[in-house]
CSV table of N, CA, C and O in Angstrom, one decimal:
chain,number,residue,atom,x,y,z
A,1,UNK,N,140.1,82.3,102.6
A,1,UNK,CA,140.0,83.0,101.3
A,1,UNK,C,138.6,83.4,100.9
A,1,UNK,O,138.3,84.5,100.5
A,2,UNK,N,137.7,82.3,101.1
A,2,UNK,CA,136.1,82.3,100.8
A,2,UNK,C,135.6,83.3,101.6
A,2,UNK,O,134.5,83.6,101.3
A,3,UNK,N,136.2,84.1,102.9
A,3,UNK,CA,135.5,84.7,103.8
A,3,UNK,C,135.6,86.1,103.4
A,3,UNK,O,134.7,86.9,103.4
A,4,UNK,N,137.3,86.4,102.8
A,4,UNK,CA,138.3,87.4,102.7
A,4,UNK,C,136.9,88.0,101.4
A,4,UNK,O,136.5,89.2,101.2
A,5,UNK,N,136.6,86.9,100.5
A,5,UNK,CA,136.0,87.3,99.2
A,5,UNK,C,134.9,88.0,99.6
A,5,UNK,O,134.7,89.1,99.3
A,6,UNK,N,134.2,87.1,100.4
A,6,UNK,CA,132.4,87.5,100.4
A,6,UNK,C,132.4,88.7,101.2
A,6,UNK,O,131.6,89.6,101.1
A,7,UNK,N,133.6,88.8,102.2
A,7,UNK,CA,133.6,90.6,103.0
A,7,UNK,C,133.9,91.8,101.9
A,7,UNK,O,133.7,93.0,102.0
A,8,UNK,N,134.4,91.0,101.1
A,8,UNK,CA,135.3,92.2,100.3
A,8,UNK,C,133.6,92.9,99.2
A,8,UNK,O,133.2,94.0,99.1
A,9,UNK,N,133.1,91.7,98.6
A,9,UNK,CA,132.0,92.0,97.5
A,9,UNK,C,130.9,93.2,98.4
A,9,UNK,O,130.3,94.2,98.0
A,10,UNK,N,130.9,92.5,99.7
A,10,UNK,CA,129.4,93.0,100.2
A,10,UNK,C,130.5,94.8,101.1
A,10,UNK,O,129.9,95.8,101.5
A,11,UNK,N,131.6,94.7,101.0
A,11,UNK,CA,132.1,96.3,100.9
A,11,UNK,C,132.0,96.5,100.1
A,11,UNK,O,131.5,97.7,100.1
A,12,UNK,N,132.2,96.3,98.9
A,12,UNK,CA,132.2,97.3,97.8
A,12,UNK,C,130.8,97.3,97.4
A,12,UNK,O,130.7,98.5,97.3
A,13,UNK,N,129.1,96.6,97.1
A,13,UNK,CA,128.0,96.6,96.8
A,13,UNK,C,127.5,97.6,98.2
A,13,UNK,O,126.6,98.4,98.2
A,14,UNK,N,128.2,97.4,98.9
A,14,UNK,CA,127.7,98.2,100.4
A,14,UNK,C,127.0,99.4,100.1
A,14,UNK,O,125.9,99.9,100.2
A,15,UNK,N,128.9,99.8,99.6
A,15,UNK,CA,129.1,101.2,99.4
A,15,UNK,C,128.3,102.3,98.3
A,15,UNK,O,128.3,103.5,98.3
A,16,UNK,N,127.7,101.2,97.3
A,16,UNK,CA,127.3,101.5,96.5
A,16,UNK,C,125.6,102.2,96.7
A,16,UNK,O,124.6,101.5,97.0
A,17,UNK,N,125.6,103.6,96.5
A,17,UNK,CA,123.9,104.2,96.7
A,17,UNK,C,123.2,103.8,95.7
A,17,UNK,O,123.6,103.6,94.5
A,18,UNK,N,121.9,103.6,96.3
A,18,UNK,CA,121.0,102.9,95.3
A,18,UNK,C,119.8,104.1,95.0
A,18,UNK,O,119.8,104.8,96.0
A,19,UNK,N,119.0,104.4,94.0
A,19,UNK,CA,118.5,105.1,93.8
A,19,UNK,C,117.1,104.6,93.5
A,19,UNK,O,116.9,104.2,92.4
A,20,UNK,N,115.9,104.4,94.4
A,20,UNK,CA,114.8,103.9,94.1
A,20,UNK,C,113.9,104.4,93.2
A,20,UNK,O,114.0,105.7,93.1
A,21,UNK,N,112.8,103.7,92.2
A,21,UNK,CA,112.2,104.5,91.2
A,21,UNK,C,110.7,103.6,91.5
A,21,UNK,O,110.0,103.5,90.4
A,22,UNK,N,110.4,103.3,92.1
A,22,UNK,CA,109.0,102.7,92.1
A,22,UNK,C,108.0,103.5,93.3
A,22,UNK,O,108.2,104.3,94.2
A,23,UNK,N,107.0,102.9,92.8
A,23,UNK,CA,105.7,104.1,94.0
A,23,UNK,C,106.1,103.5,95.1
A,23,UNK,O,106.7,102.5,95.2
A,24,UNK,N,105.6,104.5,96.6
A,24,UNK,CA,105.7,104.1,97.8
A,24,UNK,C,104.3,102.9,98.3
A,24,UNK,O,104.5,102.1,99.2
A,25,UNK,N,102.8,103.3,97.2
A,25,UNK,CA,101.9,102.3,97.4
A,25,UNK,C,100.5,102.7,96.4
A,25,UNK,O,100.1,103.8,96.4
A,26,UNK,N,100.2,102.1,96.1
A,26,UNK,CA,99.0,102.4,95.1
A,26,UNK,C,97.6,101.2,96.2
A,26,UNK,O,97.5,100.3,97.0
A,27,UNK,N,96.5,102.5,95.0
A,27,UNK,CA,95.2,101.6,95.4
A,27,UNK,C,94.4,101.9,94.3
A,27,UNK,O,94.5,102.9,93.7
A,28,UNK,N,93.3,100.6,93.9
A,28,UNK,CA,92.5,101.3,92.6
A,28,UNK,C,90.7,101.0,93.6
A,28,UNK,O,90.4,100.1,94.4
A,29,UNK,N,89.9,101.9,93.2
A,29,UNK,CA,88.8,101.5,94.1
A,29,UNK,C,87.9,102.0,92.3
A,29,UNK,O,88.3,102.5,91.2
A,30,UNK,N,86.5,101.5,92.7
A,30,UNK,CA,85.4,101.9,91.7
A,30,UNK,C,84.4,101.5,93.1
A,30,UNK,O,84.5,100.8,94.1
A,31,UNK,N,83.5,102.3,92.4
A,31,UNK,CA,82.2,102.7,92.3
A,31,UNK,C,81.2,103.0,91.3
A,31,UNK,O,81.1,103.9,90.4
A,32,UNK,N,80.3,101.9,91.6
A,32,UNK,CA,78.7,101.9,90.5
A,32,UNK,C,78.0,103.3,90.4
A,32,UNK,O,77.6,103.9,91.4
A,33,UNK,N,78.0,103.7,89.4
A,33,UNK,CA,77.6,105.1,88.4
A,33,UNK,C,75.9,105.0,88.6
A,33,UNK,O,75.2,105.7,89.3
A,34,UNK,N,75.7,103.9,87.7
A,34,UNK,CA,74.4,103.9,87.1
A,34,UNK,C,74.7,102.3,86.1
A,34,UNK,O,75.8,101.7,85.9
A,35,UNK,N,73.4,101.8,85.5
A,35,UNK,CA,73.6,100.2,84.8
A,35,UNK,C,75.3,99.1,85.2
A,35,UNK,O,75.8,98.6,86.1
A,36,UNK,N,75.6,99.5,83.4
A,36,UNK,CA,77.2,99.3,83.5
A,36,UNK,C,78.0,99.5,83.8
A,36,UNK,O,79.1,98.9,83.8
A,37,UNK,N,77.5,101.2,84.2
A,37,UNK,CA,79.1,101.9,84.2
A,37,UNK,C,79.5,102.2,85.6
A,37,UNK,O,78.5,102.4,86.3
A,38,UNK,N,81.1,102.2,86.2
A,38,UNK,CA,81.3,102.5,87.2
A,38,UNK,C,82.9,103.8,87.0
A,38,UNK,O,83.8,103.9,86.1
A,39,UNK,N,82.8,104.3,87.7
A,39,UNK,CA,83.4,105.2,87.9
A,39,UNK,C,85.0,104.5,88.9
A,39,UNK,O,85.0,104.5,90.1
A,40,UNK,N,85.8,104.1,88.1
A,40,UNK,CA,87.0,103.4,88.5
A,40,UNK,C,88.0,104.8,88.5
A,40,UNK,O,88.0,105.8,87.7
A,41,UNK,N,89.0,104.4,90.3
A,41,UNK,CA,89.9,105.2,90.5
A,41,UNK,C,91.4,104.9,90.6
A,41,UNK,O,91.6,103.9,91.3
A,42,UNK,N,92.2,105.2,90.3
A,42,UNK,CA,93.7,104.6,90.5
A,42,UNK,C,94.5,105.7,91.6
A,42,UNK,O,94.4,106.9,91.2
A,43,UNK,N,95.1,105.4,92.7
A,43,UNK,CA,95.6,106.7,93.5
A,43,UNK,C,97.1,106.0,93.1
A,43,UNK,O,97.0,104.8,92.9
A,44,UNK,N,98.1,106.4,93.0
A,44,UNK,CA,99.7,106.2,93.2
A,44,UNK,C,100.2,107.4,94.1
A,44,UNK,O,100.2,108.6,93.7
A,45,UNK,N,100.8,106.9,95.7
A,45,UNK,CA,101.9,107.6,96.1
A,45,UNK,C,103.0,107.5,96.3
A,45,UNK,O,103.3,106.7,97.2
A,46,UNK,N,103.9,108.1,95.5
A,46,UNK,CA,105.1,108.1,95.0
A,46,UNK,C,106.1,109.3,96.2
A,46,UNK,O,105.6,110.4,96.7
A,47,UNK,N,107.1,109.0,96.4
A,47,UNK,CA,108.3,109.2,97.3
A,47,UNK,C,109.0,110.5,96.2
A,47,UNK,O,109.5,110.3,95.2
A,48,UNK,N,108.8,112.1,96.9
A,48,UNK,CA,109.5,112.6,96.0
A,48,UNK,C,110.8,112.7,95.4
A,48,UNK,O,111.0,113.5,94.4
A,49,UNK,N,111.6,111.9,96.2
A,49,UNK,CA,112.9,112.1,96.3
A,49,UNK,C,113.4,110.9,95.2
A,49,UNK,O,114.6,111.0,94.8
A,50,UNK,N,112.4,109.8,94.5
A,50,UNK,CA,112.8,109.2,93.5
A,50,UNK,C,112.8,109.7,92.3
A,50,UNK,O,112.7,110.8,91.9
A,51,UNK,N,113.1,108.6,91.6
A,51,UNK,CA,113.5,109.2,89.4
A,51,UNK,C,112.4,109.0,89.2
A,51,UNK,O,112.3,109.2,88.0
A,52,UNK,N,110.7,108.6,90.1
A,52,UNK,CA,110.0,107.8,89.1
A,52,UNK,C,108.8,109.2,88.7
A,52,UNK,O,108.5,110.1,89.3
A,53,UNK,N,108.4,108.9,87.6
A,53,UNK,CA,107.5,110.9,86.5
A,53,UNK,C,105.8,109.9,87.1
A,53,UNK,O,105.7,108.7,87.3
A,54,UNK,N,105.0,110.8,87.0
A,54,UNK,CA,104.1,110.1,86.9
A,54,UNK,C,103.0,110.1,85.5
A,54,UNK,O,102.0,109.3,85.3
A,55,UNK,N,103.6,110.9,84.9
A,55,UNK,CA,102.4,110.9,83.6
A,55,UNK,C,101.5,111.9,83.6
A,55,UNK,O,101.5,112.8,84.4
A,56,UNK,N,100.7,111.6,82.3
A,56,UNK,CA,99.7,111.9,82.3
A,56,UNK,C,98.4,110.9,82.3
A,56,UNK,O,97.3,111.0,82.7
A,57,UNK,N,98.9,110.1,82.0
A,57,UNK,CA,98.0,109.1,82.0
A,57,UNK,C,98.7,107.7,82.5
A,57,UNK,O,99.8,107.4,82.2
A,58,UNK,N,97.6,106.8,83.5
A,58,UNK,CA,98.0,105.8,83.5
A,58,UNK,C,97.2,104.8,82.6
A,58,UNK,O,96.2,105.2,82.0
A,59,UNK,N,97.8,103.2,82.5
A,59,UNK,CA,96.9,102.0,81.8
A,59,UNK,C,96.6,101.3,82.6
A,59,UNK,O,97.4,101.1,83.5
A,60,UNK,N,95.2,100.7,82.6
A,60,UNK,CA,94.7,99.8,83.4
A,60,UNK,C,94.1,98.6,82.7
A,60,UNK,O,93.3,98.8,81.8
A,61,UNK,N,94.5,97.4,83.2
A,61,UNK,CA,93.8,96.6,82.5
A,61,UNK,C,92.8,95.8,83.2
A,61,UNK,O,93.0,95.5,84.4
A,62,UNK,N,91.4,95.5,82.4
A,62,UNK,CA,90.2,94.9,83.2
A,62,UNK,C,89.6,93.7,82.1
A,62,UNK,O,89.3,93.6,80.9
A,63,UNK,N,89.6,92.7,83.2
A,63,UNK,CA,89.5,91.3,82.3
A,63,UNK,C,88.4,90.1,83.6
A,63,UNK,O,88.1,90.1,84.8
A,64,UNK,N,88.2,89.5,82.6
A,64,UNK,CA,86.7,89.0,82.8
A,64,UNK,C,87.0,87.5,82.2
A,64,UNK,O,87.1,87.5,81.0
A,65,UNK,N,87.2,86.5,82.8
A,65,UNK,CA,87.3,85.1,82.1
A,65,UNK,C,86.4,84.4,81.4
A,65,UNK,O,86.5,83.7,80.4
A,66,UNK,N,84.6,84.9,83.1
A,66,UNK,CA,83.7,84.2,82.8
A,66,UNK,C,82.8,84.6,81.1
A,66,UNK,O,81.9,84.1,80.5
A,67,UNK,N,83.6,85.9,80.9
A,67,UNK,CA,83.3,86.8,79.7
A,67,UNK,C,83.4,86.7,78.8
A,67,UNK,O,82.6,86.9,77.9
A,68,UNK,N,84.8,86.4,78.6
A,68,UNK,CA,86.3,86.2,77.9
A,68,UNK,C,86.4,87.6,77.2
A,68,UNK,O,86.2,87.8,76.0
A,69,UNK,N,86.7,88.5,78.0
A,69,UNK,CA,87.0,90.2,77.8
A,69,UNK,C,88.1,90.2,78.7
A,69,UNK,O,88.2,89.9,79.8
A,70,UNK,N,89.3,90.8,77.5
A,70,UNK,CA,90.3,91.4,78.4
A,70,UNK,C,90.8,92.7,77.3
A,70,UNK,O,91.3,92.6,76.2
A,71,UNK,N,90.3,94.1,78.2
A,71,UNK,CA,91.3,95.2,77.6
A,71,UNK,C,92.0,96.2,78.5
A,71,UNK,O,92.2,95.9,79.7
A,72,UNK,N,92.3,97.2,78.1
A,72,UNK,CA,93.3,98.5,78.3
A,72,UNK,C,92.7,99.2,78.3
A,72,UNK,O,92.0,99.3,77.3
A,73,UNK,N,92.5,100.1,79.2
A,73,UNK,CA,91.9,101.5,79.6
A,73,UNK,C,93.4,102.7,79.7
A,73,UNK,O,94.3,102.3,80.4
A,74,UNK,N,93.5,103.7,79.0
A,74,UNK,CA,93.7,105.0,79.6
A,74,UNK,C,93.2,105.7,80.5
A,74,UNK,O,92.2,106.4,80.2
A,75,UNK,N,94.0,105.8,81.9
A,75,UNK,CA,93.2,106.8,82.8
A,75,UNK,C,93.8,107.9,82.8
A,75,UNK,O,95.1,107.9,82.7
A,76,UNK,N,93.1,109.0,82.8
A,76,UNK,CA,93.9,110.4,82.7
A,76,UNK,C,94.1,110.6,84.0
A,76,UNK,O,93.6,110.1,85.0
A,77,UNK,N,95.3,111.6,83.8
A,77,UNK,CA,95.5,111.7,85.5
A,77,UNK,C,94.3,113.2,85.9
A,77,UNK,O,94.0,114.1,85.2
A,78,UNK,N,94.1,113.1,86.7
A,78,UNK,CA,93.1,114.1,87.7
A,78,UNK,C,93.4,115.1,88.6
A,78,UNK,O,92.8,116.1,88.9
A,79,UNK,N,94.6,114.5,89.1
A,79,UNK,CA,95.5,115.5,90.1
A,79,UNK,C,96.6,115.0,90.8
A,79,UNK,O,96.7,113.8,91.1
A,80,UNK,N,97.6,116.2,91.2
A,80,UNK,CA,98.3,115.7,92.0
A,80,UNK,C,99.0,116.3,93.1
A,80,UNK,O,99.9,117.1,93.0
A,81,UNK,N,98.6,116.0,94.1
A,81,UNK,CA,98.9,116.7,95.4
A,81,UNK,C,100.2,116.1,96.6
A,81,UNK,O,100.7,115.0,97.0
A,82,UNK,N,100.4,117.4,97.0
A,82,UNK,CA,101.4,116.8,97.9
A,82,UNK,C,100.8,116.1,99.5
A,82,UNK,O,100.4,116.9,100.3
A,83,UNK,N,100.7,115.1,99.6
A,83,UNK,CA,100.4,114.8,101.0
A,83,UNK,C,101.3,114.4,101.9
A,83,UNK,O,101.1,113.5,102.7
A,84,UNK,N,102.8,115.1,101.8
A,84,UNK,CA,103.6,114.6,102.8
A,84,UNK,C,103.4,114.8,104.4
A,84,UNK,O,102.6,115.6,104.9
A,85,UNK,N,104.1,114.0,105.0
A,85,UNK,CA,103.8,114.1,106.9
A,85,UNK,C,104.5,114.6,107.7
A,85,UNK,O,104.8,114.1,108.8
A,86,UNK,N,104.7,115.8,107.5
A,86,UNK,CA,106.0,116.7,108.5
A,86,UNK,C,105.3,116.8,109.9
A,86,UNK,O,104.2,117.3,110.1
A,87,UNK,N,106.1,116.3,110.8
A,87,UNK,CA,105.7,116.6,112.2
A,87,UNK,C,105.2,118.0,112.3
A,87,UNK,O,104.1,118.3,112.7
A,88,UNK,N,106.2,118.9,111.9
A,88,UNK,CA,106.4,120.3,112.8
A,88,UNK,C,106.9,121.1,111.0
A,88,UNK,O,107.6,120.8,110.1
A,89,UNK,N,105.6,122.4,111.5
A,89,UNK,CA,106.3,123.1,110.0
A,89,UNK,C,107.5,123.6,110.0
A,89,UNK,O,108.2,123.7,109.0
A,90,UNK,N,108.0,124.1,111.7
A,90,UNK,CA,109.2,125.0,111.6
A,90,UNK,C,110.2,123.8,110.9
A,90,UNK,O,110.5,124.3,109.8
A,91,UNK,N,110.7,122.5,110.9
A,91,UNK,CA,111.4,121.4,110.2
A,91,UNK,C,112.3,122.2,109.1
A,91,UNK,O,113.4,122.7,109.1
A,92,UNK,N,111.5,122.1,108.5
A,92,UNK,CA,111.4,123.0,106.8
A,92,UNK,C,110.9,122.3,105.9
A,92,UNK,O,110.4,121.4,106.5
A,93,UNK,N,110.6,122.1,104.5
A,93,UNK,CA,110.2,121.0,103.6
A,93,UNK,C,110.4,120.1,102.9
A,93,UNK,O,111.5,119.5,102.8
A,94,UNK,N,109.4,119.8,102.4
A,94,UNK,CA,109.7,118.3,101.9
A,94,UNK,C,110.8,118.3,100.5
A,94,UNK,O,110.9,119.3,99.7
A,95,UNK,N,111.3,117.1,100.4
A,95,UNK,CA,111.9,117.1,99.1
A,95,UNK,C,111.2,117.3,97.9
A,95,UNK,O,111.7,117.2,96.8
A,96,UNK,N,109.5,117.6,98.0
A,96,UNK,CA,108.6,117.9,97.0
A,96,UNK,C,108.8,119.5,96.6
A,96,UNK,O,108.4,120.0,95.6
A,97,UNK,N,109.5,120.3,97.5
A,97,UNK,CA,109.3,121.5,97.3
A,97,UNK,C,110.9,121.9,97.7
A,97,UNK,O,111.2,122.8,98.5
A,98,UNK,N,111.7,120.8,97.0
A,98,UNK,CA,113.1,121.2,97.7
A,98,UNK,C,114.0,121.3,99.1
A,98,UNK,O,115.1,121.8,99.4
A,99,UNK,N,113.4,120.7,99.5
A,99,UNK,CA,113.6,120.4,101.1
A,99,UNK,C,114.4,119.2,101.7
A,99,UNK,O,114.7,118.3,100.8
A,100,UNK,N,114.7,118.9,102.7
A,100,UNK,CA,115.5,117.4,102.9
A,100,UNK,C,114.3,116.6,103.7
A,100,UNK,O,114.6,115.4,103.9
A,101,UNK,N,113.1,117.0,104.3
A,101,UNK,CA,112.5,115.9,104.7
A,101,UNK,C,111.9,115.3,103.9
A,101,UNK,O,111.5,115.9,102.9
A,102,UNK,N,111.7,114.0,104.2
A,102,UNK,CA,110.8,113.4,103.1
A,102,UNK,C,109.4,113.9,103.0
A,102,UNK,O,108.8,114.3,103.9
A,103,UNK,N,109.0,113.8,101.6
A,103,UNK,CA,108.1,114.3,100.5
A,103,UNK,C,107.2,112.5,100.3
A,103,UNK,O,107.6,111.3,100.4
A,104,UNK,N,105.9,113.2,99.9
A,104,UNK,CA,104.9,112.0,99.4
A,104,UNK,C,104.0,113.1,98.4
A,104,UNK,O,103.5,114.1,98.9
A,105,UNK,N,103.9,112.7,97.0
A,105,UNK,CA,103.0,113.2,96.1
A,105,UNK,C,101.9,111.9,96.1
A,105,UNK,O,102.1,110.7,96.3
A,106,UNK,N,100.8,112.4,95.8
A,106,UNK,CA,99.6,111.4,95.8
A,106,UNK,C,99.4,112.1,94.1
A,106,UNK,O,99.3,113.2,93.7
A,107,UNK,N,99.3,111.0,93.2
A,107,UNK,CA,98.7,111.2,91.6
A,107,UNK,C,97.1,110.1,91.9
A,107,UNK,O,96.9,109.0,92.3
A,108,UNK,N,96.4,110.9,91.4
A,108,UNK,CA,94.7,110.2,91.1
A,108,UNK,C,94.5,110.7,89.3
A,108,UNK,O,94.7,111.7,88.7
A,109,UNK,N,94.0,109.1,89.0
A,109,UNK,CA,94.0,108.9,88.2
A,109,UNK,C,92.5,108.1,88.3
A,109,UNK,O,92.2,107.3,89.1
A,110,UNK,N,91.6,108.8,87.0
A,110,UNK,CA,90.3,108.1,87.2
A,110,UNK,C,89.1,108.2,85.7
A,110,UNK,O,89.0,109.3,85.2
A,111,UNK,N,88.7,107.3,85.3
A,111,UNK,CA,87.7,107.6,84.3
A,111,UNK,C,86.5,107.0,84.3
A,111,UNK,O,86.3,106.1,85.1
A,112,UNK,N,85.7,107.2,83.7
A,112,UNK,CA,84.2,105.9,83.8
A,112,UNK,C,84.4,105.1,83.0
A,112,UNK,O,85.1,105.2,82.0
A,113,UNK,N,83.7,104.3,83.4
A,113,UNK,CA,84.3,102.5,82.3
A,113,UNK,C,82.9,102.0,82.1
A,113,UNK,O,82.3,102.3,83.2
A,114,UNK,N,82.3,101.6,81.4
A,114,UNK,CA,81.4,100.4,81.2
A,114,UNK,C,81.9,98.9,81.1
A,114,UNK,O,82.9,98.5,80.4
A,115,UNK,N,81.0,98.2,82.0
A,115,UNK,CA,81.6,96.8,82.5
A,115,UNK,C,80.5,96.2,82.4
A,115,UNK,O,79.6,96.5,83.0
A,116,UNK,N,80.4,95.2,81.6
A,116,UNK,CA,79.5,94.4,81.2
A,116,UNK,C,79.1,93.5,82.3
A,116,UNK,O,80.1,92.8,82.4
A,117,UNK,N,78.1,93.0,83.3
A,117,UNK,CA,77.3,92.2,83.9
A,117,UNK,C,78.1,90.8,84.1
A,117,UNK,O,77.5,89.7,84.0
A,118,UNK,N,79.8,91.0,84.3
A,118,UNK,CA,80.2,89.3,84.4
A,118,UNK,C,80.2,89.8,86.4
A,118,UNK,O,80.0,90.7,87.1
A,119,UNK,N,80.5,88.3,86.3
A,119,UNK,CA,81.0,87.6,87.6
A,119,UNK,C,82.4,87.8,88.5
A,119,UNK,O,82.6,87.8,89.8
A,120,UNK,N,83.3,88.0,87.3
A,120,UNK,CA,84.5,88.0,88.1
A,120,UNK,C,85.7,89.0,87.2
A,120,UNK,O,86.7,88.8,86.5
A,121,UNK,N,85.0,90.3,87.6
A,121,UNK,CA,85.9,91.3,86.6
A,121,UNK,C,87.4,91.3,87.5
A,121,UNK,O,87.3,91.1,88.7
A,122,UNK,N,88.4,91.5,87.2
A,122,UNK,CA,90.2,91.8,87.7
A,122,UNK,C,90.7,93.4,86.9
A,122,UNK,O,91.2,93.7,85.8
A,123,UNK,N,90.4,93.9,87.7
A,123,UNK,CA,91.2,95.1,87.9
A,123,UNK,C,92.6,95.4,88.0
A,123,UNK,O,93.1,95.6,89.1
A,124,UNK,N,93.3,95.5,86.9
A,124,UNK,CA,95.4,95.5,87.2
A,124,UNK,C,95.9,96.1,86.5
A,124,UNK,O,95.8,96.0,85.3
A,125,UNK,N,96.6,96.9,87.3
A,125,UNK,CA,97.6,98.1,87.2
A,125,UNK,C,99.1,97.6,87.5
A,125,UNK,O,99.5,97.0,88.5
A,126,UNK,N,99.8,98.1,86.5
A,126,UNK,CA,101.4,97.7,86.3
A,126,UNK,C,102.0,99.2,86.4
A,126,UNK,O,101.4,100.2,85.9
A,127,UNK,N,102.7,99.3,86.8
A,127,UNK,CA,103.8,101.0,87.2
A,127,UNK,C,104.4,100.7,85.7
A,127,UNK,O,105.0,99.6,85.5
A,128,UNK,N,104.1,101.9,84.5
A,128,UNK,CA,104.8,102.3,83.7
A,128,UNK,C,105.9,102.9,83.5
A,128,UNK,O,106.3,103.1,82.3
């Protein structure tokens, strides 16, 4: 009876399509400007075929213990380009542009920050 159940759940959850909404992979990089300020970047690439929007802006937060500074940045977004990987153009397109092969949008997102002279700044980004 215990066996009859757990086949029966995992057919019907089987059957069920799941629709993903999160990025395929992010990265945040910076680079020193001049004194304090560095020029901080956020890339997100996101799967076109999911629910997930990307904005206009992302939040980033940057925190410092030895400091005791923790805030929120708005990054505007900068651009957004398709970089998907089709073998062969004849294929046809990506689901970015209506198509059935898979699609990859790359969103950058980037502002200049002033960062005060600590030790151990943390850079983190949460998918809104």
């Amino acid at each position: 009876m215990k066996k009859l159940l757990l086949v029966s759940i995992l057919v019907i959850f089987g059957a069920i399509k799941s629709y993903a909404s999160h990025a395929m992979s992010a990265e945040i990089t910076y680079t020193h400007i001049s004194g304090d300020n560095y020029l901080v970047q956020l890339i997100v690439y996101n799967d076109c075929a999911s629910t997930l929007t990307s904005g206009a802006s992302q939040n980033m937060t940057f925190s410092s213990a030895s400091c005791g500074i923790n805030f929120d940045q708005s990054m505007p977004l900068i651009s957004e380009t398709e970089v998907s990987q089709l073998c062969d153009e004849d294929i046809g397109s990506s689901t970015c542009n209506g198509g059935t092969e898979p699609g990859t949008l790359e969103f950058v997102y980037q502002d200049t920050i002033t960062l005060p002279p600590c030790v151990d700044w943390i850079l983190h980004w949460d998918l809104n």
